[in-house]
Coordinates of C-alpha atoms in Angstrom, one line a residue:
M203 CA 0.0 0.0 0.0
S204 CA 1.4 3.4 -0.9
S205 CA 0.4 7.0 -0.1
P206 CA 0.0 9.8 -2.6
P207 CA 3.1 11.9 -3.3
V208 CA 4.4 15.2 -2.1
T209 CA 6.0 17.7 -4.5
D210 CA 8.8 20.3 -4.1
D211 CA 6.3 23.1 -3.3
W212 CA 4.5 21.2 -0.5
R213 CA 5.5 23.9 2.0
Q214 CA 3.1 26.3 0.2
M215 CA 0.0 24.1 0.9
K216 CA -2.9 25.8 2.5
H217 CA -4.7 24.8 5.7
R218 CA -1.8 22.7 6.9
S219 CA -2.5 22.5 10.6
H220 CA 0.0 22.3 13.5
D221 CA -1.9 19.4 15.0
M222 CA -1.6 17.3 11.8
R223 CA 2.2 17.8 11.7
V224 CA 2.5 16.8 15.4
L225 CA 0.4 13.7 14.8
K226 CA 2.6 12.6 11.8
A227 CA 5.7 13.1 13.9
V228 CA 4.4 11.0 16.7
L229 CA 3.4 8.1 14.3
A230 CA 6.9 8.2 12.7
S231 CA 8.5 8.2 16.1
I232 CA 6.6 5.2 17.3
M233 CA 7.4 3.3 14.1
F234 CA 11.1 3.9 14.2
Q235 CA 11.4 3.3 17.9
G236 CA 9.8 -0.1 17.3
F237 CA 12.6 -0.8 14.8
L238 CA 15.4 0.2 17.1
L239 CA 14.3 -1.0 20.5
P240 CA 16.0 -4.4 21.3
A241 CA 13.8 -7.3 22.5
A242 CA 15.6 -7.5 25.8
Q243 CA 14.3 -4.1 26.8
A244 CA 10.7 -4.9 25.8
S245 CA 8.0 -5.8 28.1
D246 CA 6.3 -9.3 27.9
W247 CA 3.5 -7.7 25.9
S248 CA 5.7 -5.8 23.5
A249 CA 7.9 -8.9 23.1
R250 CA 5.3 -10.1 20.7
F251 CA 6.6 -7.4 18.3
F252 CA 10.0 -9.0 18.1
D253 CA 11.2 -12.1 16.2
T254 CA 12.7 -14.8 18.4
E255 CA 15.2 -15.7 15.6
D256 CA 17.0 -12.4 15.4
E257 CA 15.3 -10.3 18.2
L258 CA 14.4 -7.6 15.7
F259 CA 11.1 -5.8 15.3
D260 CA 8.6 -8.1 13.6
V261 CA 4.8 -8.5 13.5
S262 CA 4.6 -12.1 12.3
D263 CA 3.4 -13.3 15.7
I264 CA 0.6 -10.7 15.8
L265 CA -0.6 -11.7 12.4
S266 CA -0.4 -15.4 13.0
Q267 CA -2.7 -15.0 16.0
G268 CA -5.4 -13.1 14.1
G269 CA -4.0 -9.7 14.8
F270 CA -3.5 -6.8 12.3
I271 CA -1.0 -4.2 11.3
P272 CA -2.1 -0.6 11.6
V273 CA -0.4 1.1 8.7
P274 CA -0.3 4.9 8.9
V275 CA -1.1 6.6 5.5
I276 CA 0.5 10.0 5.4
I277 CA -1.3 11.8 2.7
T278 CA 0.9 14.6 1.4
E279 CA -0.6 15.1 -2.1
P280 CA -0.7 18.8 -2.8
A281 CA -3.9 18.4 -4.7
V282 CA -5.7 17.6 -1.5
E283 CA -3.6 19.7 0.8
G284 CA -2.1 16.9 2.8
G285 CA -3.8 14.7 5.3
L286 CA -3.7 11.5 7.4
G287 CA -5.2 8.1 7.2
I288 CA -5.0 4.6 8.8
A289 CA -5.4 1.2 7.2
G290 CA -5.7 -2.0 9.2
Q291 CA -4.1 -5.1 7.5
F292 CA -5.7 -8.3 8.8
I293 CA -3.7 -11.2 7.3
G294 CA -4.7 -14.9 7.8
S295 CA -2.7 -18.0 7.5
S296 CA -2.3 -20.2 4.4
D297 CA -2.0 -24.0 4.5
T298 CA -0.4 -24.0 1.0
P299 CA 3.2 -22.7 1.0
G300 CA 3.5 -19.7 -1.3
A301 CA -0.2 -19.3 -1.7
A302 CA -1.8 -15.9 -0.9
P303 CA -3.5 -16.0 2.5
G304 CA -6.8 -14.4 3.3
R305 CA -6.6 -10.7 3.8
T306 CA -8.9 -8.0 5.0
I307 CA -8.0 -4.3 4.7
L308 CA -10.1 -1.7 6.5
G309 CA -9.1 1.9 6.2
G310 CA -9.9 5.6 5.7
G311 CA -8.4 9.0 5.5
Y312 CA -9.1 12.8 5.7
T313 CA -7.3 15.6 3.9
G314 CA -6.6 19.3 4.2
N315 CA -9.1 20.2 1.4
R316 CA -11.8 18.2 3.3
S317 CA -11.6 15.2 1.0
W318 CA -12.3 11.9 2.7
A319 CA -12.6 8.2 1.9
G320 CA -13.1 4.9 3.6
G321 CA -13.4 1.3 2.5
L322 CA -13.2 -2.4 3.1
L323 CA -11.4 -5.0 1.0
Q324 CA -11.7 -8.8 1.5
Q325 CA -9.8 -11.4 -0.4
G326 CA -9.2 -15.1 0.0
S327 CA -10.0 -18.6 -1.3
L328 CA -12.7 -21.2 -1.1
A329 CA -13.1 -24.9 -1.9
D330 CA -9.5 -25.9 -0.9
G331 CA -8.0 -23.0 -2.9
Q332 CA -9.9 -23.8 -6.2
L333 CA -12.0 -20.6 -6.0
L334 CA -10.4 -17.2 -5.4
Y335 CA -12.4 -14.2 -4.5
R336 CA -11.9 -10.4 -3.9
A337 CA -14.7 -8.0 -2.9
G338 CA -14.8 -4.5 -1.6
L339 CA -17.0 -1.5 -0.9
G340 CA -16.5 2.1 0.2
L341 CA -17.5 5.8 0.3
A342 CA -15.6 8.9 -0.7
N343 CA -16.0 12.6 -1.2
L344 CA -12.9 13.7 -3.2
T345 CA -11.8 17.0 -4.6
L346 CA -9.3 16.1 -7.3
P347 CA -7.4 17.9 -10.1
T348 CA -7.5 17.2 -13.8
F349 CA -5.2 18.8 -16.4
P350 CA -7.3 19.4 -19.6
F351 CA -6.4 20.2 -23.1
G352 CA -2.7 19.3 -22.8
G353 CA -1.9 22.2 -20.5
G354 CA -0.2 22.5 -17.2
T355 CA -3.1 24.3 -15.4
E356 CA -5.3 22.1 -13.2
V357 CA -9.0 22.2 -12.9
N358 CA -10.5 20.8 -9.7
Y359 CA -13.6 18.7 -9.6
D360 CA -15.6 17.2 -6.7
N361 CA -16.6 13.5 -6.9
E362 CA -18.9 12.2 -4.1
M363 CA -19.2 8.5 -4.7
R364 CA -20.1 5.1 -3.4
F365 CA -18.6 1.9 -4.9
A366 CA -18.7 -1.8 -4.7
F367 CA -17.0 -4.6 -6.6
G368 CA -16.5 -8.4 -6.6
N369 CA -14.5 -10.9 -8.5
L370 CA -14.7 -14.7 -8.3
R371 CA -12.1 -16.8 -10.2
Y372 CA -11.7 -20.6 -10.8
R373 CA -8.1 -21.8 -10.5
I374 CA -7.3 -24.2 -13.4
P375 CA -5.8 -27.3 -11.7
D376 CA -2.0 -27.8 -12.0
T377 CA -1.6 -24.4 -13.7
P378 CA -0.9 -20.8 -12.5
L379 CA -4.0 -19.7 -14.4
S380 CA -7.4 -18.6 -13.0
L381 CA -10.4 -16.9 -14.6
G382 CA -13.8 -15.7 -13.7
P383 CA -16.5 -13.0 -13.7
R384 CA -16.3 -9.5 -12.1
F385 CA -18.9 -7.0 -11.1
I386 CA -18.4 -3.2 -10.6
Y387 CA -20.8 -0.6 -9.3
R388 CA -20.2 3.1 -8.5
S389 CA -22.5 6.0 -7.9
S390 CA -20.8 9.4 -8.6
N391 CA -22.0 12.9 -8.0
V392 CA -19.6 15.1 -10.0
S393 CA -19.3 18.9 -10.1
V394 CA -16.5 21.2 -11.4
E395 CA -15.2 23.2 -8.4
S396 CA -12.7 25.6 -10.1
Q397 CA -13.7 29.0 -11.4
G398 CA -12.7 30.9 -14.5
P399 CA -12.7 30.5 -18.3
L400 CA -10.8 27.2 -18.3
A401 CA -13.1 25.7 -15.8
E402 CA -16.1 26.9 -17.8
Q403 CA -14.7 25.3 -20.9
V404 CA -14.2 22.0 -19.0
N405 CA -17.7 22.2 -17.6
T406 CA -19.1 22.5 -21.1
V407 CA -17.2 19.4 -22.2
V408 CA -18.2 17.2 -19.2
A409 CA -21.8 18.5 -18.7
R410 CA -23.3 15.2 -19.6
V411 CA -21.6 13.3 -16.7
T412 CA -22.0 15.9 -14.0
G413 CA -24.6 15.5 -11.3
E414 CA -25.4 12.1 -9.8
R415 CA -24.9 9.2 -12.1
H416 CA -24.7 5.4 -11.7
Y417 CA -22.3 3.1 -13.5
A418 CA -22.4 -0.7 -13.5
A419 CA -20.4 -3.3 -15.4
L420 CA -20.0 -7.0 -15.8
G421 CA -16.6 -8.2 -16.8
L422 CA -14.1 -11.1 -17.0
S423 CA -10.6 -11.4 -15.6
L424 CA -7.8 -13.8 -16.6
N425 CA -5.0 -14.2 -14.1
Y426 CA -1.5 -15.8 -14.2
D427 CA 0.4 -16.0 -10.9
S428 CA 3.7 -17.8 -10.3
R429 CA 5.1 -15.4 -7.7
N430 CA 7.2 -16.9 -4.9
N431 CA 5.5 -14.5 -2.4
P432 CA 2.2 -12.6 -2.8
F433 CA 3.4 -9.6 -0.8
T434 CA 7.0 -8.9 -1.7
P435 CA 7.9 -11.2 -4.6
T436 CA 11.4 -11.6 -6.0
Q437 CA 10.7 -14.5 -8.4
G438 CA 7.9 -15.3 -10.8
M439 CA 5.2 -13.4 -12.7
N440 CA 1.8 -11.9 -12.0
A441 CA -0.3 -11.0 -15.0
V442 CA -3.9 -9.8 -14.9
L443 CA -6.2 -9.1 -18.0
K444 CA -9.6 -7.5 -17.2
H445 CA -12.4 -6.5 -19.6
D446 CA -15.4 -4.7 -18.2
I447 CA -18.6 -3.7 -20.1
Y448 CA -20.6 -0.9 -18.7
S449 CA -24.2 -1.1 -20.0
A450 CA -27.5 0.6 -19.6
A451 CA -29.0 -2.9 -19.3
L452 CA -27.2 -3.1 -15.9
G453 CA -28.4 0.4 -14.9
S454 CA -25.3 2.3 -16.1
A455 CA -25.7 5.9 -17.2
K456 CA -23.2 5.4 -20.0
D457 CA -22.3 2.5 -22.4
F458 CA -18.6 2.0 -22.7
T459 CA -15.9 -0.6 -22.1
E460 CA -12.6 -0.7 -20.1
L461 CA -9.7 -3.0 -20.9
Q462 CA -6.8 -3.4 -18.4
L463 CA -3.5 -5.3 -18.7
N464 CA -1.1 -5.4 -15.8
I465 CA 2.1 -7.5 -15.9
Q466 CA 4.7 -7.7 -13.2
A467 CA 7.7 -10.1 -13.6
F468 CA 10.5 -10.8 -11.1
Q469 CA 13.8 -12.6 -11.4
T470 CA 16.3 -13.5 -8.6
M471 CA 19.9 -13.2 -9.8
S472 CA 21.7 -14.1 -6.5
E473 CA 21.0 -14.2 -2.8
E474 CA 21.5 -10.4 -2.7
W475 CA 20.2 -9.2 -6.1
S476 CA 16.8 -9.4 -7.8
I477 CA 15.1 -7.4 -10.6
G478 CA 11.5 -6.6 -11.4
A479 CA 9.6 -5.0 -14.3
K480 CA 6.0 -4.0 -14.8
L481 CA 3.9 -3.0 -17.8
S482 CA 0.4 -1.5 -17.4
I483 CA -2.0 -0.6 -20.2
D484 CA -5.4 0.8 -19.3
S485 CA -7.9 1.9 -22.0
V486 CA -11.5 3.1 -22.1
S487 CA -13.8 3.3 -25.1
K488 CA -15.7 6.4 -26.3
G489 CA -18.4 7.4 -23.9
A490 CA -16.4 6.8 -20.7
P491 CA -16.8 9.7 -18.1
F492 CA -13.8 11.9 -17.9
F493 CA -13.1 10.9 -14.2
M494 CA -12.6 7.3 -15.3
S495 CA -10.1 8.2 -18.0
P496 CA -6.9 6.2 -17.2
G497 CA -3.7 8.0 -16.3
V498 CA 0.0 7.3 -16.1
D499 CA 0.7 5.3 -12.9
L500 CA 4.3 5.7 -11.9
R501 CA 6.1 6.7 -8.8
G502 CA 7.0 10.4 -9.3
V503 CA 3.9 11.3 -11.3
Q504 CA 1.1 13.2 -9.5
Y505 CA -2.4 11.6 -9.7
G506 CA -4.4 12.8 -12.7
R507 CA -1.4 14.7 -14.2
Y508 CA -1.4 12.7 -17.5
Q509 CA -4.7 11.2 -18.6
G510 CA -6.3 10.0 -21.9
D511 CA -8.3 7.3 -23.5
T512 CA -5.3 5.0 -23.1
A513 CA -2.4 5.2 -20.6
L514 CA 0.8 3.1 -20.7
S515 CA 3.1 2.8 -17.7
A516 CA 6.3 0.8 -17.6
E517 CA 8.7 0.5 -14.7
A518 CA 11.9 -1.5 -13.8
E519 CA 13.3 -2.0 -10.3
L520 CA 16.6 -3.3 -9.0
R521 CA 16.7 -4.7 -5.5
H522 CA 19.7 -5.3 -3.2
Q523 CA 19.3 -7.3 0.0
F524 CA 21.8 -5.8 2.5
T525 CA 20.8 -8.0 5.4
P526 CA 18.0 -10.5 6.0
R527 CA 15.9 -7.5 7.2
W528 CA 17.1 -4.5 5.2
A529 CA 17.0 -4.0 1.4
G530 CA 17.3 -1.1 -1.0
V531 CA 15.7 -0.5 -4.4
V532 CA 16.4 1.8 -7.4
F533 CA 13.8 2.2 -10.1
G534 CA 13.0 4.0 -13.3
G535 CA 9.8 4.4 -15.3
Y536 CA 8.3 5.5 -18.6
G537 CA 4.8 6.5 -19.5
Q538 CA 2.7 7.9 -22.3
T539 CA -1.0 8.6 -23.1
F540 CA -3.2 8.4 -26.2
A541 CA -6.3 10.5 -26.7
D542 CA -7.9 9.6 -30.0
N543 CA -11.5 9.8 -28.7
S544 CA -11.1 12.4 -25.9
R545 CA -12.5 15.9 -26.1
L546 CA -10.7 16.8 -22.9
Y547 CA -7.2 15.4 -23.0
E548 CA -4.3 15.3 -25.4
A549 CA -1.7 12.6 -26.0
R550 CA 1.6 12.9 -24.1
N551 CA 4.8 11.1 -24.7
D552 CA 8.2 10.5 -23.0
I553 CA 7.1 10.8 -19.3
W554 CA 10.3 9.6 -17.5
T555 CA 10.7 8.9 -13.7
Y556 CA 13.4 7.5 -11.4
G557 CA 14.0 7.0 -7.7
V558 CA 15.3 5.1 -4.8
G559 CA 13.8 3.3 -1.8
I560 CA 14.6 1.5 1.5
R561 CA 12.8 -1.7 2.7
Y562 CA 12.5 -3.4 6.1
R563 CA 11.2 -7.0 6.4
I564 CA 8.4 -6.2 8.9
A565 CA 6.9 -9.7 8.9
R566 CA 9.5 -12.4 8.2
R567 CA 7.2 -15.4 8.2
Y568 CA 4.9 -13.8 5.6
G569 CA 7.7 -12.1 3.6
I570 CA 6.1 -8.6 4.0
D571 CA 8.3 -5.5 3.6
F572 CA 7.6 -1.9 4.8
G573 CA 9.5 1.0 3.4
V574 CA 9.8 4.5 1.8
D575 CA 10.5 5.5 -1.8
V576 CA 11.6 8.9 -3.1
A577 CA 10.9 9.4 -6.8
R578 CA 11.5 12.2 -9.3
G579 CA 9.1 12.9 -12.2
P580 CA 8.9 15.5 -14.9
E581 CA 7.5 18.2 -12.6
S582 CA 8.4 17.3 -9.0
T583 CA 9.9 15.0 -6.4
A584 CA 7.6 12.7 -4.4
F585 CA 7.8 10.2 -1.5
Y586 CA 5.7 7.2 -0.8
I587 CA 5.2 4.8 2.1
Q588 CA 5.0 1.2 0.9
F589 CA 3.5 -1.8 2.6
G590 CA 4.4 -4.9 0.6
H591 CA 5.6 -4.3 -3.0
A592 CA 5.2 -0.9 -4.6
W593 CA 3.2 -2.6 -7.4
A594 CA 0.9 -4.4 -5.0
R595 CA -2.2 -2.4 -6.0
T596 CA -2.2 -3.7 -9.5
M597 CA -1.2 -7.3 -8.6
D598 CA -4.1 -9.8 -7.9

């Protein structure tokens, strides 16, 4: 899990409260004190947070007994003027080595521009692992930017929404393949918040999707998964192909389709070195509402900065394991957008990013890392908090 980025001019954000800064500092202090405090100095209760093998900070014991990891989500995205959230990661056990255990994520956040969101995600398996499922629901009221007509000026819009989704897949025996149906529902109440000539021009283009609208789709997903670890893989591949059809027959306000392809591949080169690469292609057909237009998804790129009918994102990562607990990563990315059917966006090429990160193995028995990345994009520098792999959101 990663948090939105912060850019070079974050110090100029409005409404950044003293209490919020203090709370962030306290959370960071607690986290790093947990890393540094030796087990011998811990109480009997806090000893559960240390590994008996190396006496370092570890939450495997908490997870194995049905506990959870509270992950602070420090929201420092300039578009929402900063904020803070919390996500509880409940992770079950798996009887099959290497198989993804059941997981529940419950979280929410609030930002400086009064955006908020909360949701629940549940995933796991049934019928001795032959059926895989993922389902979620949530509420949000977000004020977000979009960058229309190929320019560098943002226009803010408000999106008050409710959403729910579900996916059930059948695992083909003796293969890493699974496939099955998906369902998506969202209710969006959209309005353009910015003022001025540019905002009026945007409002004219998007008038047919403002106000409250409902969108529903049926789809199909095909998955290939040979990862050696579902949380922080270093070997294998995860590939997901999704095709969703939004239709008035299902109650959708617009008829359109969305096609998504996400591929992440990992290769171990030695005990200390491994590499990874990802390719993401997201495309919507004519008729899709502007707020569902795909965007470049790379560390170092602000949300909504590059959107179009189709977005391509590619990233490579090199990992070095310094110790059994600590690792470092360097990464670089490339993106571009296409806008053949869009009246709002223009195509953009040669979007390059790069960065570095540090990882700590926070749950040895589960192979879960926790860390921080710093990334540079075309406009700004950003940092991210990671739980598991940085690409976990698009892995399934």
